[in-house]
Coordinates of C-alpha atoms in Angstrom, one line a residue:
X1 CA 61.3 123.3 157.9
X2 CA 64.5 125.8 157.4
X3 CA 63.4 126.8 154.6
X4 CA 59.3 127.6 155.7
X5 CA 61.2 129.6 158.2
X6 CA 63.5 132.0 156.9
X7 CA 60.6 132.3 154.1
X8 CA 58.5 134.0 157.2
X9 CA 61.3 135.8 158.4
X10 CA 61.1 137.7 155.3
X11 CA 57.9 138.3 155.4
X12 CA 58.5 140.0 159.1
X13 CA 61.8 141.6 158.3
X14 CA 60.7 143.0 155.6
X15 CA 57.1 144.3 156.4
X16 CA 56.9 144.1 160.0
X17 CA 57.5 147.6 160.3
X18 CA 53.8 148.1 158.9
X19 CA 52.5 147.1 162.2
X20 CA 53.0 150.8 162.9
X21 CA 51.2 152.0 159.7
X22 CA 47.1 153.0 159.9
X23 CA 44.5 152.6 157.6
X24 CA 44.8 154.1 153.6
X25 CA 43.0 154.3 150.9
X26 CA 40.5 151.6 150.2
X27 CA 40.7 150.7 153.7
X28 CA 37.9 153.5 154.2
X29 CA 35.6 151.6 152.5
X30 CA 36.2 147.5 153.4
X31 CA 37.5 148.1 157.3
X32 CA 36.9 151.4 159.1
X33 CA 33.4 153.0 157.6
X34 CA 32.2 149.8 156.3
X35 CA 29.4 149.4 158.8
X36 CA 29.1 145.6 158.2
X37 CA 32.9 144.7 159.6
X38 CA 32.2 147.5 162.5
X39 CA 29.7 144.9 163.8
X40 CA 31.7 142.8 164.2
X41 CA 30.5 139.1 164.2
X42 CA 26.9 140.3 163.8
X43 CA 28.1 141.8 160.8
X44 CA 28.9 138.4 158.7
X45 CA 25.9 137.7 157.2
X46 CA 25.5 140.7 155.7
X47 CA 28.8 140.5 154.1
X48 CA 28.3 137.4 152.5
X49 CA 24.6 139.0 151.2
X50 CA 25.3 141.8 149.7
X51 CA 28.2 144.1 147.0
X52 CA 31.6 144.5 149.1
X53 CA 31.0 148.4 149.5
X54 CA 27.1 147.8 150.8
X55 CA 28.8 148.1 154.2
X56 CA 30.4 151.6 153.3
X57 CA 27.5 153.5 150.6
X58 CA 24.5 152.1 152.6
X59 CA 23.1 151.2 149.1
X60 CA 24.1 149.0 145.8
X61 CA 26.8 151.3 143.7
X62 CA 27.1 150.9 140.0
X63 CA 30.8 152.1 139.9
X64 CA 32.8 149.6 138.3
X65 CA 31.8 147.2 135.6
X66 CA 31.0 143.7 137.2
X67 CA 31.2 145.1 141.1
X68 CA 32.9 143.7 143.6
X69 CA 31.8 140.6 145.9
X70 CA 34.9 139.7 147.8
X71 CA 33.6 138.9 151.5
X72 CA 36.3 136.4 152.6
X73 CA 38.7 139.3 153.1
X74 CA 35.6 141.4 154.2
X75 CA 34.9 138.6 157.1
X76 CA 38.0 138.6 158.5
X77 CA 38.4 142.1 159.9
X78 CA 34.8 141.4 160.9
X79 CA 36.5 138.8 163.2
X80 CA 39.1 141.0 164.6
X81 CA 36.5 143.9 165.2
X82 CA 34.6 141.3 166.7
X83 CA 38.0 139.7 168.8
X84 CA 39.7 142.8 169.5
X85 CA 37.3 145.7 168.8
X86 CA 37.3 148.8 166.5
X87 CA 40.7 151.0 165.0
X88 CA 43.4 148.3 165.7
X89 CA 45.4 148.7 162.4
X90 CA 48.4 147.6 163.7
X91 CA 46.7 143.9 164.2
X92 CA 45.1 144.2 160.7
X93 CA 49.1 144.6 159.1
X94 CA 50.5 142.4 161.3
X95 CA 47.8 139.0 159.8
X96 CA 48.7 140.3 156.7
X97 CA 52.1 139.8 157.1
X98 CA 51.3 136.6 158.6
X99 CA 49.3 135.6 155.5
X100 CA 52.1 136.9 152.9
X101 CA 55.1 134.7 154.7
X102 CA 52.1 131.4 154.4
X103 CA 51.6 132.5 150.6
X104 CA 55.3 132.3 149.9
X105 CA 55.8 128.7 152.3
X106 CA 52.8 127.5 150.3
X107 CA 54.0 128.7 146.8
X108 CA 57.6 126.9 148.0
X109 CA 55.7 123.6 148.6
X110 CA 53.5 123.8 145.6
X111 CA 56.9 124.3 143.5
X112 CA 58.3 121.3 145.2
X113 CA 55.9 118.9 143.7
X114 CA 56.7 120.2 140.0
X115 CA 60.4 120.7 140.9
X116 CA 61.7 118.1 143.0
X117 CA 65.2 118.4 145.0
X118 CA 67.2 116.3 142.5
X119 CA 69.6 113.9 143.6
X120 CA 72.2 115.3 146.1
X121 CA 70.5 119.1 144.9
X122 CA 70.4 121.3 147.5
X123 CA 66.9 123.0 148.9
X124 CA 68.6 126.3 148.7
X125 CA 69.9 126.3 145.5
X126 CA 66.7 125.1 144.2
X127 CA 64.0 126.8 141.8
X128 CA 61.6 126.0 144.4
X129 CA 63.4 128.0 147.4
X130 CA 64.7 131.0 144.7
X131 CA 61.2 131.0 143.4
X132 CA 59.8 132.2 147.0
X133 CA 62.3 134.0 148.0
X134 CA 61.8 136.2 145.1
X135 CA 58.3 136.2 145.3
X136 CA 58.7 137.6 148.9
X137 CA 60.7 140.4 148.1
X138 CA 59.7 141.9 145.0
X139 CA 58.7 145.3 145.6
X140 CA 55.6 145.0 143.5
X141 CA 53.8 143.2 146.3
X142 CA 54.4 146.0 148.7
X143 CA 50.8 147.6 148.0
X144 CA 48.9 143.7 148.4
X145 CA 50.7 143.9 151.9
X146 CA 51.2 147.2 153.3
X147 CA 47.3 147.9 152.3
X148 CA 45.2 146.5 154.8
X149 CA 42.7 145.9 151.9
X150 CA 45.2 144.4 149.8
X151 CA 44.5 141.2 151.8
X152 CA 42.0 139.8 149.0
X153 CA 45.0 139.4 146.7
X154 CA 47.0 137.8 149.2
X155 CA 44.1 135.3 150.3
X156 CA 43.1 134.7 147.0
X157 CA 46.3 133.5 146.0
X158 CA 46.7 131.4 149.2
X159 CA 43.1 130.0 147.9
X160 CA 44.3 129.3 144.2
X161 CA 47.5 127.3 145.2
X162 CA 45.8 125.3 147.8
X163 CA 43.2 123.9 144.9
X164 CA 46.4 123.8 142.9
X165 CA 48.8 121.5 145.4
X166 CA 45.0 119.3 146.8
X167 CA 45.1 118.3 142.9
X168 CA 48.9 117.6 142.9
X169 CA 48.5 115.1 145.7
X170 CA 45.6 114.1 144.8
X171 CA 47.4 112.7 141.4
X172 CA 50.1 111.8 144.0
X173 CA 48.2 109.6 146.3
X174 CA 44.4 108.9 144.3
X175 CA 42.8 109.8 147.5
X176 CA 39.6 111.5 146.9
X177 CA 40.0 113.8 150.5
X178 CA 42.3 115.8 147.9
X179 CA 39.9 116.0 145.2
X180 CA 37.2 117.7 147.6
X181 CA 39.9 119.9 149.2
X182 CA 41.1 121.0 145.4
X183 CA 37.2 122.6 145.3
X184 CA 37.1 124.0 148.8
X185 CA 40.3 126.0 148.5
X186 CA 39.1 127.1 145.2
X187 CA 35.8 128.2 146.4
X188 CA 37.4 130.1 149.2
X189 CA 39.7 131.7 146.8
X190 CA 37.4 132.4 144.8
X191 CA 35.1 134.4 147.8
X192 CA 38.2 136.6 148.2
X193 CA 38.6 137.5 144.4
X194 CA 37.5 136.8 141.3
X195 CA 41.1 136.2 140.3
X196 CA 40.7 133.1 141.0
X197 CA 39.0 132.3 138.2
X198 CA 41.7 132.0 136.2
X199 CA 43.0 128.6 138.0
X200 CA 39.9 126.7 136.4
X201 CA 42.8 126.6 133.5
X202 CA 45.7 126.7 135.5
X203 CA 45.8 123.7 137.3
X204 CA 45.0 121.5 134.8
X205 CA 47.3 122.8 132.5
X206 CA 50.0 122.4 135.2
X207 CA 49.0 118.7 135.9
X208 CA 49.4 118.1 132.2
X209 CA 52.1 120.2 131.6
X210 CA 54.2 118.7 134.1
X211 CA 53.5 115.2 133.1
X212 CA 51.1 114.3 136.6
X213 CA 48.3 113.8 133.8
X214 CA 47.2 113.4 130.7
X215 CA 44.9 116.1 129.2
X216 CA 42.1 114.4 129.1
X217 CA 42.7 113.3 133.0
X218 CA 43.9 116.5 134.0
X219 CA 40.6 118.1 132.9
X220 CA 38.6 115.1 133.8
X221 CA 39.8 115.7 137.7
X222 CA 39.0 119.3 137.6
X223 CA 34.9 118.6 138.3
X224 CA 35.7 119.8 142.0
X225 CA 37.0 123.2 140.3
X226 CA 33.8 123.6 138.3
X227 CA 31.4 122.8 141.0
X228 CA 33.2 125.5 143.1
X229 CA 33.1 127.8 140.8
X230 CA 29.7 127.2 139.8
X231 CA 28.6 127.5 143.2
X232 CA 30.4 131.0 144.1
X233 CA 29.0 132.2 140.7
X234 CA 25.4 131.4 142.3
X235 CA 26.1 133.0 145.4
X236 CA 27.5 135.8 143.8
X237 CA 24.3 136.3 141.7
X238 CA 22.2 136.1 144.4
X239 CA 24.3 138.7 146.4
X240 CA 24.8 141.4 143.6
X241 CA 21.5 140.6 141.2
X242 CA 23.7 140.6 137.8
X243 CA 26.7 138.3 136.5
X244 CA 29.1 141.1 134.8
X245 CA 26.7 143.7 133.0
X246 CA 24.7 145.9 135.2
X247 CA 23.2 147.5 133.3
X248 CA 24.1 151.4 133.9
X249 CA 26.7 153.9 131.7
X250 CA 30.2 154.9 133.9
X251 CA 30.7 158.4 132.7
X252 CA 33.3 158.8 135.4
X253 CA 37.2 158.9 134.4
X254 CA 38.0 157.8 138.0
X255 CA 36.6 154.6 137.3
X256 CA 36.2 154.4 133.6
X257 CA 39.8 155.7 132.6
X258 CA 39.1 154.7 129.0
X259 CA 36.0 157.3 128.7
X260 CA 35.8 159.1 125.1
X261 CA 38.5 156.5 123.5
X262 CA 38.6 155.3 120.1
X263 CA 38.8 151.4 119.8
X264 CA 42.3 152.2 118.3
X265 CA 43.4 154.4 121.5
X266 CA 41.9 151.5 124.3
X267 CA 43.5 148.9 122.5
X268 CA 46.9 150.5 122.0
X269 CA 46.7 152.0 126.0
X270 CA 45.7 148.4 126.9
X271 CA 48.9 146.8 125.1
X272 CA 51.1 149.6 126.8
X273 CA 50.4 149.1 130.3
X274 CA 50.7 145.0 129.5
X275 CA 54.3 145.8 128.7
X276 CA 54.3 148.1 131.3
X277 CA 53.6 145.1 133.9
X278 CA 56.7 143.2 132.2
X279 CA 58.7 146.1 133.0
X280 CA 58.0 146.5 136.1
X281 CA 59.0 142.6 137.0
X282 CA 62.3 143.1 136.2
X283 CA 62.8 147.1 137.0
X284 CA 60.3 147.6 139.7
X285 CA 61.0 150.9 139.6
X286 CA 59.7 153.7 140.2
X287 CA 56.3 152.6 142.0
X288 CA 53.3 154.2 143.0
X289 CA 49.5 153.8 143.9
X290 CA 48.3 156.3 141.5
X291 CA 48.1 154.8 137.9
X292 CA 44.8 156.7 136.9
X293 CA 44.4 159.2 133.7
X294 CA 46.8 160.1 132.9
X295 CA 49.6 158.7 134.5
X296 CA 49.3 155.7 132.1
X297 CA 49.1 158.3 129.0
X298 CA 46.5 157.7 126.3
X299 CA 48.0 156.4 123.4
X300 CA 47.1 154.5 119.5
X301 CA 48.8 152.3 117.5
X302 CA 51.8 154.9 116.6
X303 CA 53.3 154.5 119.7
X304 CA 56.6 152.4 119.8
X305 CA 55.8 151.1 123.3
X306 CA 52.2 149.9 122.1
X307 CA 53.9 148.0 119.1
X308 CA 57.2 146.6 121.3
X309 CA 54.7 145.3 124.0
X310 CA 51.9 143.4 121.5
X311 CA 55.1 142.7 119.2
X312 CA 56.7 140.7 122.3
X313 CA 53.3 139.4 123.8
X314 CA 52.6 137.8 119.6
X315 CA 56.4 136.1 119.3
X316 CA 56.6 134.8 122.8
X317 CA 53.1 133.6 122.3
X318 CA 53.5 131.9 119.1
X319 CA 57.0 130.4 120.2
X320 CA 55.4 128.9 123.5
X321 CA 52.8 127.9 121.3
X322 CA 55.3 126.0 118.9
X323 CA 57.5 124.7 121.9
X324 CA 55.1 123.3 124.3
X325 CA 55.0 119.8 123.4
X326 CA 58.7 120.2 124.5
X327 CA 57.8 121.3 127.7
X328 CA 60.2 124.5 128.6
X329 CA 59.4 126.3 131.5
X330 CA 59.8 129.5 130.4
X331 CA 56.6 128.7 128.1
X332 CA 55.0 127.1 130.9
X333 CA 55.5 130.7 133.1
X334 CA 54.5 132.6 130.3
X335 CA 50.8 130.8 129.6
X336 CA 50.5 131.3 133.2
X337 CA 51.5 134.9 133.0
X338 CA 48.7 135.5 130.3
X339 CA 45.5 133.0 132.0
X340 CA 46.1 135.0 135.5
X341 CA 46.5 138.3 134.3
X342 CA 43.8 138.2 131.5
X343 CA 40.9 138.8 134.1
X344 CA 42.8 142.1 135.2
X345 CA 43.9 143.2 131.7
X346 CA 41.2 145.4 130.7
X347 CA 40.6 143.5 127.2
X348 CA 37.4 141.4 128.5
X349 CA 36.1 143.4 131.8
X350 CA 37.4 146.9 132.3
X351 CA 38.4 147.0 136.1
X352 CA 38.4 150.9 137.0
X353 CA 42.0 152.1 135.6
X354 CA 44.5 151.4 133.5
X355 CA 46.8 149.2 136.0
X356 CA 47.4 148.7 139.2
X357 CA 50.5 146.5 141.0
X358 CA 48.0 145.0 142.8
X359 CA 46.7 143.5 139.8
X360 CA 49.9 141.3 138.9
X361 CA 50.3 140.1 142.8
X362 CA 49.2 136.3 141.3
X363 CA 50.9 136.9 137.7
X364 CA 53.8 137.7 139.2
X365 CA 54.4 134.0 140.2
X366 CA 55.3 133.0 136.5
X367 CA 57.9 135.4 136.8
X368 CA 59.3 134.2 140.0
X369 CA 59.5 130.7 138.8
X370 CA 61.2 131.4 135.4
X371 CA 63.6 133.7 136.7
X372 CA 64.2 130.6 139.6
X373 CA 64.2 128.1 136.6
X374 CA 67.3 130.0 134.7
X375 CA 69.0 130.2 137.9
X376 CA 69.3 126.8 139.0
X377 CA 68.6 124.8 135.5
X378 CA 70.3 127.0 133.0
X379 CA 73.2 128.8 134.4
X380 CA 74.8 125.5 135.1
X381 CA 73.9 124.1 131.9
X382 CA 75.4 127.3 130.0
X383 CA 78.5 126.9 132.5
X384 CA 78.9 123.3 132.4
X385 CA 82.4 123.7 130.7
X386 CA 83.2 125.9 134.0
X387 CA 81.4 123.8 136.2
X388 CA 83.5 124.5 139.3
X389 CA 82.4 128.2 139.2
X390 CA 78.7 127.5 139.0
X391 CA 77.8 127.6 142.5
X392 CA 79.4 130.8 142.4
X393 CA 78.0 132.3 139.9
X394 CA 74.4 130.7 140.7
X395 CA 74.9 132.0 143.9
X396 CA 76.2 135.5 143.3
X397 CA 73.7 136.3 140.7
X398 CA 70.9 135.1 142.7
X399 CA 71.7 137.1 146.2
X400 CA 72.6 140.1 143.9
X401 CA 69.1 140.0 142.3
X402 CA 67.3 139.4 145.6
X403 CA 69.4 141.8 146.9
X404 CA 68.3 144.8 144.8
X405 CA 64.8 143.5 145.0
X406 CA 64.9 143.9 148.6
X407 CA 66.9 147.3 148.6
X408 CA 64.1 148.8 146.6
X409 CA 61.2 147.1 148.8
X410 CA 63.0 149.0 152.1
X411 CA 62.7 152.5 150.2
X412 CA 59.4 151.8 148.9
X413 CA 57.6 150.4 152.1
X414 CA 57.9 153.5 154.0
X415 CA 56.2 155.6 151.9
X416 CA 53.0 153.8 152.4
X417 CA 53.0 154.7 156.6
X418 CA 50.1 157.3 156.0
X419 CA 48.2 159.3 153.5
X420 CA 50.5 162.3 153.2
X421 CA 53.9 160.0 152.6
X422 CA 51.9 158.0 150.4
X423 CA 50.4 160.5 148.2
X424 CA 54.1 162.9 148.5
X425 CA 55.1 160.0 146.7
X426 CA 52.6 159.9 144.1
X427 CA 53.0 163.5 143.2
X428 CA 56.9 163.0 142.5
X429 CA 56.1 159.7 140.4
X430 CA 52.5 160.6 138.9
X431 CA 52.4 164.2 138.3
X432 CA 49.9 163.5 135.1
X433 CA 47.5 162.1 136.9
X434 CA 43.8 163.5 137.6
X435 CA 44.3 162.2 141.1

């Protein structure tokens, strides 16, 4: 209850000021020239039929490898044109914010069934409540939110952990209304963006990481999963007419940043933005929207960061790898880390540029939950020859943190009121880029 509240408050405190922002960037294309959502609810059908930007080019686009088919998000400001009619922004932010404060209540009650309160433990010294809180105000989130569009990483999220708790209590309670739940929230997660994907191995490696199941149950009970995900990958066919491949060359560095590369150079420039993104968790700073060529700079395998990043990504892979019949969290956060942001990484579909802080909106939960974890489990296990200061110390180090998380989300949300702010911004941060 207290804690679903103040979770919300966040949200609102934080990004309610956006009700007073317009429409940016992709906006253009999903809300106000997409002439699908400008019908309205005569529009719906067509936006579950056809490529996302159909609405907006009037004809199929071959501008990104795979396309895009993400009409949940799509359907919704259909809805509001159709409730509240055209060029109402300020509605459009204000769900969003809505939706982000339901994505951090929902990723506090997921984290409650693996992290139960423990006897006489308090909710708000627990990795469940630190895990959200951090989640809501980590500056990397700003774009998901403060971009109207940005609402397919937001739903899609809310999507993935409501398969992800229907299983849970499904384990909990054997009734089968969970089971079919754990397929439908997947399946609407899954008609927001593709991202969701990734859960077909998330949740049951968290049910069997976390001891709800054994592996063989954990994967047994994922049929729902596979049937929803077979059945979006049907609809998605019959929407866009190809799986991944369509068949044309992108000779365009706007959306092919990786154009005239050596495998040498796309590998090492992948590796260096997936260090980047760890970076960024714990210095989220500086931030902008513009990571095209050549912001991210072009780089091969004689760059230190290249090395540093695959160098870390190898060791804590092979040491999670050695240590996960023990169970640590930290290993548990980092498989999660890799399955979610694999299918924005660039190694097996390239997704337009180099990066993007969108892309790490559902990563971004593994590191929420380990930094939550080493607050509340190991501080006081480090400390436990001082264990009257603990409190202290857990509490100081975890409102300082949130704290500086929050300072730098109040400098950067502003920036993104209009197009001028926004791009003023990207010219002090990303004055290599093409853009």
């Amino acid at each position: 209850g207290l804690a679903a509240l103040i979770l919300m408050l966040l949200a609102f405190a934080l990004y309610g000021v956006t009700a007073w922002y317009g429409y940016l960037l992709d906006d253009q294309m999903v809300i106000w020239e997409n002439q699908y959502v400008l019908k309205g609810f005569a529009g719906l059908r067509e936006i579950f039929a056809y490529d996302s930007f159909m609405g907006y080019f009037k004809e199929q686009k071959f501008l990104l490898e795979g396309g895009r088919y993400r009409p949940l998000s799509l359907a919704t400001f259909a809805i509001e044109v159709g409730l509240w009619g055209n060029n109402h922004p300020d509605i459009s932010h204000l769900i969003n914010v809505l939706l982000y404060g339901m994505n951090g209540i929902l990723l506090y009650r997921v984290l409650l069934e693996l992290f139960p309160l423990q006897e006489g433990g308090r909710w708000y010294f627990s990795v469940p409540f630190i895990a959200a809180v951090f989640f809501m105000v980590h500056p990397l989130h700003i774009e998901c939110v403060a971009n109207i569009k940005g609402r397919d990483e937001i739903l899609a999220l809310m999507g993935s952990l409501g398969a992800l708790y229907a299983t849970l209590r499904y384990l909990d309670t054997s009734r089968t209304q969970w089971l079919v739940w754990s397929g439908v929230f997947l399946f609407l997660g899954l008609m927001a963006k593709e991202n969701s994907l990734t859960f077909l191995v998330v949740i049951p490696f968290t049910a069997w990481f976390f001891g709800r199941a054994s592996g063989a149950r954990a994967v047994g009970i994922s049929w729902p999963l596979l049937l929803a995900t077979l059945v979006f990958l049907l609809v998605r066919y019959k929407a866009m007419g190809y799986m991944v491949n369509h068949g044309k060359s992108m000779n365009d560095l706007m959306n092919n940043p990786f154009l005239g590369m050596s495998f040498g150079e796309k590998s090492a420039t992948i590796f260096l933005t997936l260090g980047w993104y760890v970076k960024l968790l714990f210095v989220p700073w500086p931030l902008t929207h513009d990571y095209y060529p050549y912001h991210v700079p072009k780089v091969n395998w004689s760059d230190w960061r290249a090395l540093l990043s695959l160098l870390f990504y190898v060791v804590v892979g092979i040491l999670s790898i050695l240590r996960l019949s023990k169970r640590p969290v930290w290993a548990y956060a980092f498989v999660f880390w890799i399955v979610t942001l694999s299918i924005v990484s660039n190694i097996f579909v390239s997704v337009g540029t180099f990066m993007n802080e969108r892309f790490i909106y559902m990563p971004s939960v593994a590191f929420c939950i380990v930094a939550a974890w080493f607050l509340a489990r190991k501080v006081p296990v480090l400390m436990r020859e001082h264990a009257d200061r603990v409190n202290f110390v857990n509490g100081a180090l975890g409102i300082t943190f949130a704290a500086l998380l929050t300072g730098l989300a109040a400098i950067r949300i502003p920036e993104w009121k209009d197009e001028r702010s926004l791009n003023l911004s990207a010219l002090r941060v990303s004055p290599n880029s093409a853009r």
